[in-house]
Coordinates of C-alpha atoms in Angstrom, one line a residue:
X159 CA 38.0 161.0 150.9
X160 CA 38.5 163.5 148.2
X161 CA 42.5 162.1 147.9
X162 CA 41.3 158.6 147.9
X163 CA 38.9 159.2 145.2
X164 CA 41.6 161.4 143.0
X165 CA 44.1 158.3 143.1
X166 CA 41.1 155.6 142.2
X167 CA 40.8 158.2 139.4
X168 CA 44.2 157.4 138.0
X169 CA 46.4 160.3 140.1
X170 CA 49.6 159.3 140.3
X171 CA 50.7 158.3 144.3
X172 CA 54.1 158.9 143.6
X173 CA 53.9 162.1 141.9
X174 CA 51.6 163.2 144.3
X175 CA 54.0 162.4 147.4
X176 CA 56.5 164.0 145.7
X177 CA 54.9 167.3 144.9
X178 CA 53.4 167.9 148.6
X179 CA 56.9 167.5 149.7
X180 CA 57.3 170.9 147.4
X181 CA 55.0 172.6 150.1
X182 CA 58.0 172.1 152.4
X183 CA 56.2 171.4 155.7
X184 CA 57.4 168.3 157.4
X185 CA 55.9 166.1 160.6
X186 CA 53.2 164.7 157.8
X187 CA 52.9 161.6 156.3
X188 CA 50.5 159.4 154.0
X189 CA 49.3 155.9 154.5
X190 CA 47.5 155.4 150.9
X191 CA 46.2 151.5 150.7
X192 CA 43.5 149.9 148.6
X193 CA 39.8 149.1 150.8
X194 CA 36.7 147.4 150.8
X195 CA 33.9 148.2 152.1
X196 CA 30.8 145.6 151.5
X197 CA 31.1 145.6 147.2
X198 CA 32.7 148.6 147.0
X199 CA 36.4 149.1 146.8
X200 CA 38.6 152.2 146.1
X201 CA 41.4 154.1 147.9
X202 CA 41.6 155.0 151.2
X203 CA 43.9 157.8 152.0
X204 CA 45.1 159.1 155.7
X205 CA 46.7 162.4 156.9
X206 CA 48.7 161.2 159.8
X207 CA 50.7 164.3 162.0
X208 CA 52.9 165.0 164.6
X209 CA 51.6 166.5 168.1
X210 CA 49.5 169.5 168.7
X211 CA 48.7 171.7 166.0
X212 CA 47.9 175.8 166.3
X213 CA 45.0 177.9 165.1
X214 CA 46.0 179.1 162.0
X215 CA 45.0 182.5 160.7
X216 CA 44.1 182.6 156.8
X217 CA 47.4 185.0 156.9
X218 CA 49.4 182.3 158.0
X219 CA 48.1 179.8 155.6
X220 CA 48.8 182.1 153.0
X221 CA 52.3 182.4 154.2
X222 CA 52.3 178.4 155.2
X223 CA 51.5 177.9 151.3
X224 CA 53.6 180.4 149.7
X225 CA 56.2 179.3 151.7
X226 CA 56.9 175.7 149.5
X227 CA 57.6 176.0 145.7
X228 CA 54.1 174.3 144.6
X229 CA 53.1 174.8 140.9
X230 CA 51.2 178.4 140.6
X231 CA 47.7 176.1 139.3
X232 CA 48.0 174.2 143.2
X233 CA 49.2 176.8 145.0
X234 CA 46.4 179.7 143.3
X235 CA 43.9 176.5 144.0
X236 CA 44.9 176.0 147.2
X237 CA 44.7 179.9 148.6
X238 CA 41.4 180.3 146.9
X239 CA 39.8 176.9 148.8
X240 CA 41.3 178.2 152.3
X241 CA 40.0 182.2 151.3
X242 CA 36.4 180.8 151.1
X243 CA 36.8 179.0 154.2
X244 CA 38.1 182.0 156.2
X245 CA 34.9 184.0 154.9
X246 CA 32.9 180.9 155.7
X247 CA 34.1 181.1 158.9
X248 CA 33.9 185.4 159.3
X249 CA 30.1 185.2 158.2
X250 CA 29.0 182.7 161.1
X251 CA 31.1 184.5 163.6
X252 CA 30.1 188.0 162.7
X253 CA 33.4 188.9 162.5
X254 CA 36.1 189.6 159.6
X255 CA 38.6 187.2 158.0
X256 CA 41.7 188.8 159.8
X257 CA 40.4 187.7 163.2
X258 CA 39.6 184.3 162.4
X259 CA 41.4 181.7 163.8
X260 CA 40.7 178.2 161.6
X261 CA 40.9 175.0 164.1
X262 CA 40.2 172.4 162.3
X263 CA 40.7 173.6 158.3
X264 CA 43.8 174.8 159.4
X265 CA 45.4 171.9 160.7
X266 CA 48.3 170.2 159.4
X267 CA 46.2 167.4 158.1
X268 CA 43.6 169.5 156.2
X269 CA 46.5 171.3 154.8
X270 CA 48.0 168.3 153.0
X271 CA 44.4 167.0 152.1
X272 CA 43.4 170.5 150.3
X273 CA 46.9 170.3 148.6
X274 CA 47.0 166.9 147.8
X275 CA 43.4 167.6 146.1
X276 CA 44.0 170.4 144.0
X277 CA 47.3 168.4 143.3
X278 CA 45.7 165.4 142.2
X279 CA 43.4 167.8 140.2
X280 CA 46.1 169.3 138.2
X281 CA 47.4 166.1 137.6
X282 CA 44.5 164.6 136.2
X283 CA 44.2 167.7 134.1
X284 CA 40.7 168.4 135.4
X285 CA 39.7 172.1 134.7
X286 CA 36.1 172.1 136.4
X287 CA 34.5 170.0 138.8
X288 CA 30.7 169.4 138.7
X289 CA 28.5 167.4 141.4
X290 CA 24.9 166.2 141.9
X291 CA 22.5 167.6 144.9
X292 CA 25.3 167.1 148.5
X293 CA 23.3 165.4 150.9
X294 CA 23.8 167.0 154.1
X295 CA 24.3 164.5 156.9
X296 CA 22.7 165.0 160.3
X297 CA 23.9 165.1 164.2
X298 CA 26.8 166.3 165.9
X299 CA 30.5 166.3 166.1
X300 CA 32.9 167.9 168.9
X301 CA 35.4 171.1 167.6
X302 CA 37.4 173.5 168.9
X303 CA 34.4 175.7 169.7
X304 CA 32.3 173.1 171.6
X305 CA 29.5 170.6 169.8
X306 CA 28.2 171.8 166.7
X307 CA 25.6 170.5 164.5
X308 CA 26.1 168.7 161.1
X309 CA 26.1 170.1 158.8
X310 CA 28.8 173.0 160.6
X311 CA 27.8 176.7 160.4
X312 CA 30.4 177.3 158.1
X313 CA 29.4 174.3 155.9
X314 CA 26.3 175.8 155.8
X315 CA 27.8 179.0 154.3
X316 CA 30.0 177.2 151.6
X317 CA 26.9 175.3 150.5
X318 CA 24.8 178.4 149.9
X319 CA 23.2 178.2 146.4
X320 CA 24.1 174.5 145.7
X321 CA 21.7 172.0 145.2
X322 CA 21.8 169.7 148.7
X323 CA 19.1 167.3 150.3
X324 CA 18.8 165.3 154.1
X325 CA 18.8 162.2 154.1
X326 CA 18.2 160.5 157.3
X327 CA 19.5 157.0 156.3
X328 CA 22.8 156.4 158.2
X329 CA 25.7 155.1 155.7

């Protein structure tokens, strides 16, 4: 959603494709289209990969990002984003960052979204980001550690200190 909103914005799809090539990963692609839902329409972005996917340590997505020649704005972005996930992660499983082993973040897919985000960022020039109250969604969704609630644990600990409600209306 975040890459679909960054190219309504005005982020240019071309430039985009051709900087996450820079991170020189392949078995990715993008299907970017124009969509509308009710009255609203924007863009509607989606990660598709290839196959199974390891756990990735936040080691190896250091290495994973270093690896590509991405500008030093994305690629500092980029580290910092997948740094507070890993401690996100090391707080709810009472364990430390080198022994965390990031399922779902560390997929191929969120890979290219959190790069194609703080790509889209730098294009549009955007220095700081600032939101309203996050609602926080309700119920359950199936991971690599079993059924957790929403929001996740480690959402939880990425939200702490920013202004969030519940909402029980379904959207």
């Amino acid at each position: 959603m975040n890459l679909g909103a960054l190219l309504h914005l005005g982020a240019d799809e071309q430039k985009l494709r051709e900087q996450l090539g820079r991170l020189g990963v392949g078995g990715w692609s993008l299907q970017i289209e124009r969509s509308t839902r009710g009255i609203l329409s924007g863009m509607r972005v989606r990660v598709e990969t290839e196959g199974p996917e390891p756990a990735r340590s936040l080691d190896g997505i250091q290495r994973l990002l270093g690896g590509g020649s991405l500008s030093e704005g994305v690629l500092g972005r980029a580290q910092r984003i997948f740094t507070l996930l890993a401690e996100a992660e090391a707080r709810v499983h009472g364990t430390s960052v080198d022994r965390i082993h990031m399922h779902e973040v560390g997929a191929l897919d969120a890979l290219i979204d959190v790069v194609g985000a703080c790509i889209c960022l730098e294009l549009l020039q955007v220095e700081e980001v600032h939101a309203s109250a996050l609602p926080l969604g309700s119920g359950e969704v199936q991971c690599a550690h079993g059924i957790v609630p929403i929001p996740a644990p480690a959402t939880l600990e990425l939200l702490a200190g920013v202004p969030v409600y519940q909402d029980d209306r379904s959207v």
